[in-house]
Amino acid sequence: MKESITAFLDDNFDLFKEVARYIWEHPELGYNEYQSSNKLIGTLRSFGFEVEQNIEGMETAFIAVYDSGQSGPSISFLAEYDALPEIDHACGHNLIGTMSTAAGIALSRVLAETGGKVLVYGTPAEETGGAKVHLTDKGYFDRADAALMCHPYKAFERSGSSMAMEALQFDFKGKSAHAAASPHEGINALDAVISLFNNVNALRQQVTPDVRIHGVITQGGTVPNVIPDRTQAKFYVRASTVEQLPDLVRRVKDCAAGAAMSSGCEWEASHYELGYANLLTNESMSDAFTKNLVSLGIPLEEIETGNDHGSLDLGNVSQVVPAIHPYIKITDAFHNLHTREFCTAANSEKGYDGMLIGAKSLALTGYDLLTNPQLLKAVKEEFENREKRT
C-alpha cells in the first residue's frame, strides 16, 4: 500500500510541480493569498475533496476533507502559502502548501482500504497574522487526531521546537516644541523610546539564555528642529515556553513605564500581531516521519537534530493536537530562510525534488497513523502526558 502512495506522487509530480510553481509566480501577502488558495482548492476538489472556504471570516482559509465513510483516525496536513514583502516566497511556502496538498491527496487514495479521514487545512498568513491561532482558538483542530506539515530548508532536520512569542507595540506621547528656540517647552517622546531600548538592553543581562527581545523604532519624529511628540516601537518578545511569557512581558512593559516616567511622556502598550505558543513536537510521530524519510533513501546521518528557528503559529496547534514540523532539504547551498537566494531555491528543480520527498514522507507517516493502532496510541499517550507537564 505504501508503494501505491509513492507511485501516485511520482505519477503526478508534474501536476504538483506546476501548482507549486504557480504559487511561486504569484506571491501574495498574508490574508491576500487569493490566487494561491484557489489553486490549492481547485487541485483538492479535482481529486474529490469537499472544501469549506472563508473560515471565520478569513477569505483565504479553507478546510478540505476526504471522508472514507468508515471509522478511523482523522489525519490532517497543514498548508501555508503566504509570501513575504519584497522577497516573495523566500520561506518556501509555495512548497509547503503544495507538499501538504499532495500528501493529503495521495493518502486519500488508500482510504477505502484503511478507513478514516484526511483533512487539509489551508492556513493563511503564517508570517504575520497567524491564521492557525484563530483556527486553534475556535476549535477547528478538534476534528483531527494528528497535524503534520513539513518546511523547506538547507538541510534535513527532525521536528524540533519553536519559541513562544508576543508582539508588543509601545506608543509614547509627549509635546512638540521648537528644538532650538524653545526646547524647554517640549516633552520629547523620542527620549522615551530611546530610553526604552536602553532599558531593554539592560534587562537582557537579567533573563535566561533562551529569551530573545528584539525591536525597531517605527516612528521617531519627522524633522530634527521639532521636538517629537509621538514615537512608536515594536518588539518581539520570545521565550522557550508560553508559560514564561507573562512575567517576561511584564518586565518589558516595566521598561516602557520607566522610560515614560523619566521623559515625562504618556505611554501605551498594545499587541500588533497575534502571539504564538511554543511548538510541542510529538516525538513518536516525529520518529515515524524520520523512518519514512530514511526508507525513501535519505541517510539517517544526514537528518540533523531539530533546531529552534524562531516562532511558529503551529505552536498553538501543537498545544491541542499531536503535531510535527520537520525540515526538508531543497538546496545544496547554505542559503538561509528569508533571503532572495532561498526564494530562488524554492523554484528550482532541487526544490521541487525536495517537495516530492517531503510529500511522500508526510503521506507515508499519515498511512502509519491510519494503519498502526500502537503508533497512534503512543502518539496520543505522549501528547496527553506532555500536555499535563506544560
Tab-separated table of C-alpha atoms in Angstrom:
chain	number	residue	atom	x	y	z
A	1	MET	CA	0.000	0.000	0.000
A	2	LYS	CA	2.860	2.376	0.741
A	3	GLU	CA	4.232	1.681	-2.708
A	4	SER	CA	0.947	2.839	-4.243
A	5	ILE	CA	1.165	6.106	-2.302
A	6	THR	CA	4.660	6.920	-3.505
A	7	ALA	CA	3.817	5.764	-7.042
A	8	PHE	CA	0.823	8.123	-7.103
A	9	LEU	CA	3.027	11.031	-6.127
A	10	ASP	CA	5.617	10.101	-8.732
A	11	ASP	CA	2.946	9.820	-11.417
A	12	ASN	CA	1.501	13.230	-10.506
A	13	PHE	CA	4.787	15.014	-9.818
A	14	ASP	CA	4.440	17.274	-12.852
A	15	LEU	CA	0.991	18.365	-11.688
A	16	PHE	CA	2.143	19.228	-8.182
A	17	LYS	CA	5.249	20.938	-9.504
A	18	GLU	CA	3.007	23.117	-11.673
A	19	VAL	CA	0.911	24.028	-8.617
A	20	ALA	CA	3.989	24.996	-6.593
A	21	ARG	CA	5.467	26.995	-9.461
A	22	TYR	CA	2.162	28.836	-9.979
A	23	ILE	CA	2.116	29.893	-6.312
A	24	TRP	CA	5.780	30.949	-6.538
A	25	GLU	CA	4.998	33.046	-9.611
A	26	HIS	CA	2.037	34.712	-7.884
A	27	PRO	CA	3.387	35.770	-4.466
A	28	GLU	CA	0.687	37.146	-2.177
A	29	LEU	CA	0.931	38.527	1.345
A	30	GLY	CA	-0.950	37.127	4.315
A	31	TYR	CA	-4.763	37.100	4.064
A	32	ASN	CA	-4.492	38.158	0.418
A	33	GLU	CA	-3.476	34.769	-0.982
A	34	TYR	CA	-6.499	34.543	-3.282
A	35	GLN	CA	-4.790	33.022	-6.315
A	36	SER	CA	-2.660	30.678	-4.211
A	37	SER	CA	-5.510	29.348	-2.077
A	38	ASN	CA	-7.767	28.946	-5.122
A	39	LYS	CA	-5.053	26.962	-6.883
A	40	LEU	CA	-4.798	24.550	-3.964
A	41	ILE	CA	-8.568	24.349	-3.535
A	42	GLY	CA	-9.082	23.588	-7.217
A	43	THR	CA	-6.480	20.838	-7.055
A	44	LEU	CA	-8.064	19.261	-3.988
A	45	ARG	CA	-11.543	19.389	-5.476
A	46	SER	CA	-10.318	17.742	-8.654
A	47	PHE	CA	-9.387	14.714	-6.534
A	48	GLY	CA	-12.714	14.505	-4.741
A	49	PHE	CA	-12.160	16.609	-1.626
A	50	GLU	CA	-15.030	18.639	-0.202
A	51	VAL	CA	-13.810	22.130	0.649
A	52	GLU	CA	-15.141	24.624	3.166
A	53	GLN	CA	-13.944	28.168	2.478
A	54	ASN	CA	-13.916	31.574	4.185
A	55	ILE	CA	-13.280	30.110	7.630
A	56	GLU	CA	-14.046	32.546	10.481
A	57	GLY	CA	-14.117	35.429	8.021
A	58	MET	CA	-10.643	34.601	6.678
A	59	GLU	CA	-11.322	34.581	2.952
A	60	THR	CA	-8.193	32.648	2.022
A	61	ALA	CA	-8.531	29.983	4.726
A	62	PHE	CA	-10.054	26.620	3.901
A	63	ILE	CA	-10.581	23.101	5.208
A	64	ALA	CA	-10.611	20.286	2.649
A	65	VAL	CA	-11.961	16.873	3.708
A	66	TYR	CA	-11.872	13.436	2.130
A	67	ASP	CA	-14.017	11.046	4.189
A	68	SER	CA	-13.849	7.319	3.590
A	69	GLY	CA	-17.209	6.844	5.270
A	70	GLN	CA	-15.578	4.283	7.537
A	71	SER	CA	-14.392	4.647	11.111
A	72	GLY	CA	-10.778	5.534	11.687
A	73	PRO	CA	-8.418	8.379	12.614
A	74	SER	CA	-8.556	11.851	11.076
A	75	ILE	CA	-5.134	12.830	9.728
A	76	SER	CA	-4.540	16.487	8.887
A	77	PHE	CA	-1.909	18.209	6.770
A	78	LEU	CA	-1.347	21.950	7.111
A	79	ALA	CA	-0.809	24.137	4.066
A	80	GLU	CA	0.829	27.573	4.093
A	81	TYR	CA	1.035	29.786	1.010
A	82	ASP	CA	1.702	33.394	2.025
A	83	ALA	CA	4.727	35.269	0.717
A	84	LEU	CA	6.995	37.880	2.287
A	85	PRO	CA	7.133	41.583	1.405
A	86	GLU	CA	9.731	42.324	-1.284
A	87	ILE	CA	11.400	38.880	-1.150
A	88	ASP	CA	8.306	36.860	-2.130
A	89	HIS	CA	8.500	33.106	-1.395
A	90	ALA	CA	11.795	33.333	0.462
A	91	CYS	CA	10.403	30.975	3.101
A	92	GLY	CA	9.293	28.409	0.537
A	93	HIS	CA	5.598	28.463	1.359
A	94	ASN	CA	4.814	27.604	-2.251
A	95	LEU	CA	6.421	24.246	-1.465
A	96	ILE	CA	4.766	23.891	1.951
A	97	GLY	CA	1.261	24.415	0.629
A	98	THR	CA	1.807	22.011	-2.250
A	99	MET	CA	3.543	19.377	-0.086
A	100	SER	CA	0.616	19.181	2.306
A	101	THR	CA	-1.920	19.204	-0.507
A	102	ALA	CA	-0.085	16.459	-2.385
A	103	ALA	CA	0.328	14.368	0.771
A	104	GLY	CA	-3.354	14.700	1.604
A	105	ILE	CA	-4.421	13.700	-1.895
A	106	ALA	CA	-2.014	10.747	-2.004
A	107	LEU	CA	-3.237	9.446	1.358
A	108	SER	CA	-6.875	9.823	0.300
A	109	ARG	CA	-6.237	7.301	-2.496
A	110	VAL	CA	-5.948	4.464	0.057
A	111	LEU	CA	-8.731	5.403	2.476
A	112	ALA	CA	-11.087	2.812	1.022
A	113	GLU	CA	-8.740	0.174	2.471
A	114	THR	CA	-7.724	1.962	5.696
A	115	GLY	CA	-10.819	3.905	6.717
A	116	GLY	CA	-10.662	7.296	8.414
A	117	LYS	CA	-10.462	10.824	7.046
A	118	VAL	CA	-7.898	13.136	5.525
A	119	LEU	CA	-8.055	16.882	6.152
A	120	VAL	CA	-6.001	19.595	4.516
A	121	TYR	CA	-6.107	22.896	6.392
A	122	GLY	CA	-5.394	25.993	4.342
A	123	THR	CA	-3.809	28.368	6.831
A	124	PRO	CA	-3.061	31.924	5.636
A	125	ALA	CA	-0.641	34.496	6.950
A	126	GLU	CA	1.870	32.365	8.826
A	127	GLU	CA	4.440	35.134	8.506
A	128	THR	CA	2.338	37.854	10.124
A	129	GLY	CA	-1.261	37.081	11.020
A	130	GLY	CA	-1.145	33.529	12.340
A	131	ALA	CA	-4.368	32.018	10.979
A	132	LYS	CA	-3.565	28.794	12.841
A	133	VAL	CA	-4.026	30.717	16.095
A	134	HIS	CA	-7.587	31.657	15.115
A	135	LEU	CA	-8.356	28.133	13.924
A	136	THR	CA	-6.989	26.666	17.143
A	137	ASP	CA	-8.890	29.082	19.374
A	138	LYS	CA	-12.144	28.316	17.551
A	139	GLY	CA	-11.713	24.553	17.942
A	140	TYR	CA	-11.154	23.599	14.304
A	141	PHE	CA	-8.284	21.272	15.132
A	142	ASP	CA	-10.517	19.274	17.459
A	143	ARG	CA	-11.513	17.462	14.267
A	144	ALA	CA	-8.015	15.998	13.826
A	145	ASP	CA	-6.098	13.219	15.588
A	146	ALA	CA	-2.759	14.459	14.257
A	147	ALA	CA	-1.390	17.543	12.479
A	148	LEU	CA	1.559	17.264	10.089
A	149	MET	CA	3.476	19.701	7.940
A	150	CYS	CA	6.963	19.991	6.506
A	151	HIS	CA	9.173	23.044	5.905
A	152	PRO	CA	11.805	23.515	3.190
A	153	TYR	CA	15.300	24.296	4.421
A	154	LYS	CA	19.013	23.957	3.617
A	155	ALA	CA	19.212	20.647	5.498
A	156	PHE	CA	17.117	17.707	6.655
A	157	GLU	CA	16.072	18.222	10.273
A	158	ARG	CA	13.843	16.373	12.678
A	159	SER	CA	10.898	18.258	14.075
A	160	GLY	CA	12.239	20.369	16.929
A	161	SER	CA	10.952	23.257	18.992
A	162	SER	CA	9.932	26.843	18.438
A	163	MET	CA	9.787	29.834	20.740
A	164	ALA	CA	6.672	31.263	22.310
A	165	MET	CA	6.257	34.883	21.256
A	166	GLU	CA	4.297	38.046	21.922
A	167	ALA	CA	4.326	41.073	19.621
A	168	LEU	CA	4.344	44.271	21.679
A	169	GLN	CA	3.856	47.820	20.432
A	170	PHE	CA	4.728	50.858	22.570
A	171	ASP	CA	3.384	54.333	21.817
A	172	PHE	CA	4.726	57.408	23.600
A	173	LYS	CA	3.046	60.797	23.655
A	174	GLY	CA	4.934	63.980	24.525
A	175	LYS	CA	4.646	67.607	23.488
A	176	SER	CA	6.137	69.236	20.401
A	177	ALA	CA	8.227	72.399	20.556
A	178	HIS	CA	10.853	74.240	18.529
A	179	ALA	CA	14.029	72.281	19.175
A	180	ALA	CA	16.262	75.397	19.023
A	181	ALA	CA	14.092	78.299	20.162
A	182	SER	CA	12.071	76.684	22.963
A	183	PRO	CA	13.086	73.075	23.649
A	184	HIS	CA	12.216	73.550	27.337
A	185	GLU	CA	8.555	73.790	26.366
A	186	GLY	CA	8.555	70.312	24.804
A	187	ILE	CA	8.278	66.791	26.123
A	188	ASN	CA	10.492	64.596	23.970
A	189	ALA	CA	8.811	61.333	23.000
A	190	LEU	CA	11.990	60.255	21.199
A	191	ASP	CA	13.826	60.354	24.521
A	192	ALA	CA	11.232	57.909	25.820
A	193	VAL	CA	11.630	55.396	23.022
A	194	ILE	CA	15.448	55.594	23.220
A	195	SER	CA	15.255	55.018	26.977
A	196	LEU	CA	13.003	52.044	26.328
A	197	PHE	CA	15.690	50.427	24.167
A	198	ASN	CA	18.370	51.184	26.761
A	199	ASN	CA	16.204	49.664	29.485
A	200	VAL	CA	15.550	46.558	27.408
A	201	ASN	CA	19.270	46.231	26.693
A	202	ALA	CA	19.921	46.290	30.442
A	203	LEU	CA	17.164	43.738	31.018
A	204	ARG	CA	18.814	41.256	28.659
A	205	GLN	CA	21.543	40.592	31.229
A	206	GLN	CA	18.921	39.535	33.767
A	207	VAL	CA	16.981	36.977	31.726
A	208	THR	CA	17.617	33.336	30.896
A	209	PRO	CA	19.697	32.498	27.792
A	210	ASP	CA	16.659	31.236	25.854
A	211	VAL	CA	14.954	34.649	25.905
A	212	ARG	CA	15.016	36.903	22.839
A	213	ILE	CA	13.851	40.534	22.842
A	214	HIS	CA	14.273	42.488	19.633
A	215	GLY	CA	12.590	45.589	18.297
A	216	VAL	CA	12.592	48.535	15.912
A	217	ILE	CA	11.584	52.188	16.118
A	218	THR	CA	8.673	52.556	13.717
A	219	GLN	CA	8.033	56.224	14.432
A	220	GLY	CA	10.768	58.521	15.709
A	221	GLY	CA	9.824	62.028	14.701
A	222	THR	CA	9.771	63.935	11.414
A	223	VAL	CA	12.342	66.739	11.327
A	224	PRO	CA	15.270	67.476	13.663
A	225	ASN	CA	14.184	71.012	14.604
A	226	VAL	CA	10.900	69.852	16.155
A	227	ILE	CA	10.764	68.015	19.477
A	228	PRO	CA	8.967	64.751	18.599
A	229	ASP	CA	5.623	64.489	20.335
A	230	ARG	CA	4.759	60.951	19.208
A	231	THR	CA	7.003	57.916	18.834
A	232	GLN	CA	6.451	54.207	18.493
A	233	ALA	CA	8.428	50.992	18.806
A	234	LYS	CA	7.560	47.385	18.029
A	235	PHE	CA	9.101	44.353	19.711
A	236	TYR	CA	9.021	40.595	19.521
A	237	VAL	CA	9.394	39.087	22.985
A	238	ARG	CA	10.269	35.376	22.874
A	239	ALA	CA	10.878	32.578	25.368
A	240	SER	CA	11.129	28.799	25.292
A	241	THR	CA	7.625	28.197	26.616
A	242	VAL	CA	4.376	30.100	26.688
A	243	GLU	CA	4.350	29.820	30.485
A	244	GLN	CA	7.449	32.052	30.683
A	245	LEU	CA	5.941	34.887	28.679
A	246	PRO	CA	3.631	36.694	31.156
A	247	ASP	CA	6.402	37.623	33.575
A	248	LEU	CA	8.793	38.491	30.748
A	249	VAL	CA	6.195	40.719	29.079
A	250	ARG	CA	5.546	42.432	32.422
A	251	ARG	CA	9.251	43.224	32.761
A	252	VAL	CA	9.441	44.647	29.235
A	253	LYS	CA	6.393	46.800	29.959
A	254	ASP	CA	8.137	47.996	33.112
A	255	CYS	CA	10.993	49.134	30.861
A	256	ALA	CA	8.498	51.229	28.918
A	257	ALA	CA	6.927	52.608	32.072
A	258	GLY	CA	10.334	53.703	33.359
A	259	ALA	CA	11.163	55.307	30.013
A	260	ALA	CA	7.917	57.247	30.043
A	261	MET	CA	8.407	58.379	33.630
A	262	SER	CA	11.947	59.595	33.055
A	263	SER	CA	10.963	61.608	29.974
A	264	GLY	CA	7.609	62.874	31.226
A	265	CYS	CA	5.675	61.156	28.449
A	266	GLU	CA	2.427	59.261	28.445
A	267	TRP	CA	2.643	55.707	27.139
A	268	GLU	CA	0.512	52.835	25.956
A	269	ALA	CA	1.236	49.175	25.212
A	270	SER	CA	-0.692	47.011	22.759
A	271	HIS	CA	-0.336	43.903	20.606
A	272	TYR	CA	0.186	44.492	16.893
A	273	GLU	CA	0.186	40.794	15.914
A	274	LEU	CA	-1.077	37.577	17.456
A	275	GLY	CA	1.152	35.821	19.952
A	276	TYR	CA	2.392	32.279	19.289
A	277	ALA	CA	2.768	29.370	21.690
A	278	ASN	CA	5.871	27.182	21.585
A	279	LEU	CA	5.914	24.065	19.403
A	280	LEU	CA	5.492	20.764	21.257
A	281	THR	CA	6.890	18.197	18.834
A	282	ASN	CA	5.323	14.763	19.208
A	283	GLU	CA	8.432	12.582	19.245
A	284	SER	CA	6.570	9.342	18.492
A	285	MET	CA	5.170	10.837	15.299
A	286	SER	CA	8.484	12.515	14.526
A	287	ASP	CA	10.259	9.148	14.749
A	288	ALA	CA	7.755	7.660	12.301
A	289	PHE	CA	8.365	10.527	9.857
A	290	THR	CA	12.134	10.063	10.120
A	291	LYS	CA	11.838	6.314	9.446
A	292	ASN	CA	9.818	7.048	6.330
A	293	LEU	CA	12.361	9.621	5.212
A	294	VAL	CA	15.117	7.024	5.568
A	295	SER	CA	13.018	4.499	3.639
A	296	LEU	CA	12.990	6.972	0.745
A	297	GLY	CA	16.779	6.935	0.558
A	298	ILE	CA	17.810	9.795	2.872
A	299	PRO	CA	20.730	8.577	5.023
A	300	LEU	CA	19.964	8.764	8.727
A	301	GLU	CA	23.241	10.569	9.401
A	302	GLU	CA	22.095	13.416	7.131
A	303	ILE	CA	18.995	14.083	9.233
A	304	GLU	CA	20.019	16.597	11.851
A	305	THR	CA	18.624	17.149	15.314
A	306	GLY	CA	15.720	19.561	15.259
A	307	ASN	CA	16.668	23.161	15.937
A	308	ASP	CA	14.714	26.233	17.001
A	309	HIS	CA	14.091	28.514	14.025
A	310	GLY	CA	12.044	31.242	15.707
A	311	SER	CA	8.301	31.239	16.354
A	312	LEU	CA	5.519	29.410	14.517
A	313	ASP	CA	1.752	29.549	14.702
A	314	LEU	CA	1.887	25.753	14.501
A	315	GLY	CA	2.969	26.040	18.129
A	316	ASN	CA	-0.617	26.869	19.040
A	317	VAL	CA	-1.873	23.848	17.104
A	318	SER	CA	0.603	21.580	18.889
A	319	GLN	CA	-0.908	22.572	22.237
A	320	VAL	CA	-4.241	20.955	21.292
A	321	VAL	CA	-3.329	18.070	18.922
A	322	PRO	CA	-0.163	15.991	18.346
A	323	ALA	CA	1.943	17.786	15.728
A	324	ILE	CA	5.250	17.686	13.862
A	325	HIS	CA	7.173	20.225	11.792
A	326	PRO	CA	10.303	18.626	10.240
A	327	TYR	CA	12.537	20.303	7.653
A	328	ILE	CA	13.333	19.068	4.144
A	329	LYS	CA	16.489	19.946	2.233
A	330	ILE	CA	15.861	21.829	-1.028
A	331	THR	CA	19.312	23.282	-1.745
A	332	ASP	CA	22.936	22.188	-1.572
A	333	ALA	CA	23.983	25.774	-0.834
A	334	PHE	CA	23.870	27.300	2.637
A	335	HIS	CA	21.055	29.703	1.830
A	336	ASN	CA	19.108	30.774	4.892
A	337	LEU	CA	15.367	31.305	5.096
A	338	HIS	CA	14.035	34.768	4.264
A	339	THR	CA	16.715	35.562	1.700
A	340	ARG	CA	16.452	36.157	-2.029
A	341	GLU	CA	18.677	33.141	-2.586
A	342	PHE	CA	16.249	30.881	-0.740
A	343	CYS	CA	13.394	32.314	-2.797
A	344	THR	CA	15.237	31.190	-5.920
A	345	ALA	CA	15.817	27.753	-4.406
A	346	ALA	CA	12.070	27.410	-3.805
A	347	ASN	CA	11.577	27.494	-7.590
A	348	SER	CA	14.436	25.171	-8.526
A	349	GLU	CA	14.419	21.555	-9.667
A	350	LYS	CA	16.236	20.664	-6.447
A	351	GLY	CA	13.488	22.457	-4.564
A	352	TYR	CA	10.746	20.522	-6.315
A	353	ASP	CA	12.569	17.245	-5.765
A	354	GLY	CA	12.690	18.096	-2.050
A	355	MET	CA	8.986	18.918	-2.142
A	356	LEU	CA	8.273	15.451	-3.546
A	357	ILE	CA	10.311	13.753	-0.816
A	358	GLY	CA	8.506	15.810	1.818
A	359	ALA	CA	5.074	14.961	0.389
A	360	LYS	CA	5.943	11.254	0.334
A	361	SER	CA	7.212	11.268	3.924
A	362	LEU	CA	4.130	13.127	5.133
A	363	ALA	CA	1.743	10.793	3.323
A	364	LEU	CA	3.559	7.662	4.492
A	365	THR	CA	3.501	8.881	8.090
A	366	GLY	CA	-0.220	9.553	7.744
A	367	TYR	CA	-0.623	5.990	6.479
A	368	ASP	CA	1.257	4.667	9.514
A	369	LEU	CA	-1.127	6.549	11.799
A	370	LEU	CA	-4.153	5.131	9.963
A	371	THR	CA	-2.981	1.515	9.988
A	372	ASN	CA	-0.856	1.115	13.128
A	373	PRO	CA	-3.027	1.361	16.257
A	374	GLN	CA	0.001	1.023	18.513
A	375	LEU	CA	1.677	4.032	16.912
A	376	LEU	CA	-1.470	6.138	17.194
A	377	LYS	CA	-1.818	5.096	20.829
A	378	ALA	CA	1.799	6.058	21.552
A	379	VAL	CA	1.286	9.414	19.832
A	380	LYS	CA	-1.820	10.178	21.880
A	381	GLU	CA	-0.353	8.995	25.176
A	382	GLU	CA	2.751	11.101	24.651
A	383	PHE	CA	0.613	14.117	23.868
A	384	GLU	CA	-1.624	13.652	26.900
A	385	ASN	CA	1.314	13.174	29.270
A	386	ARG	CA	3.273	16.102	27.845
A	387	GLU	CA	0.166	18.282	27.963
A	388	LYS	CA	-0.117	17.658	31.703
A	389	ARG	CA	3.516	18.729	32.238
A	390	THR	CA	3.188	22.057	30.400
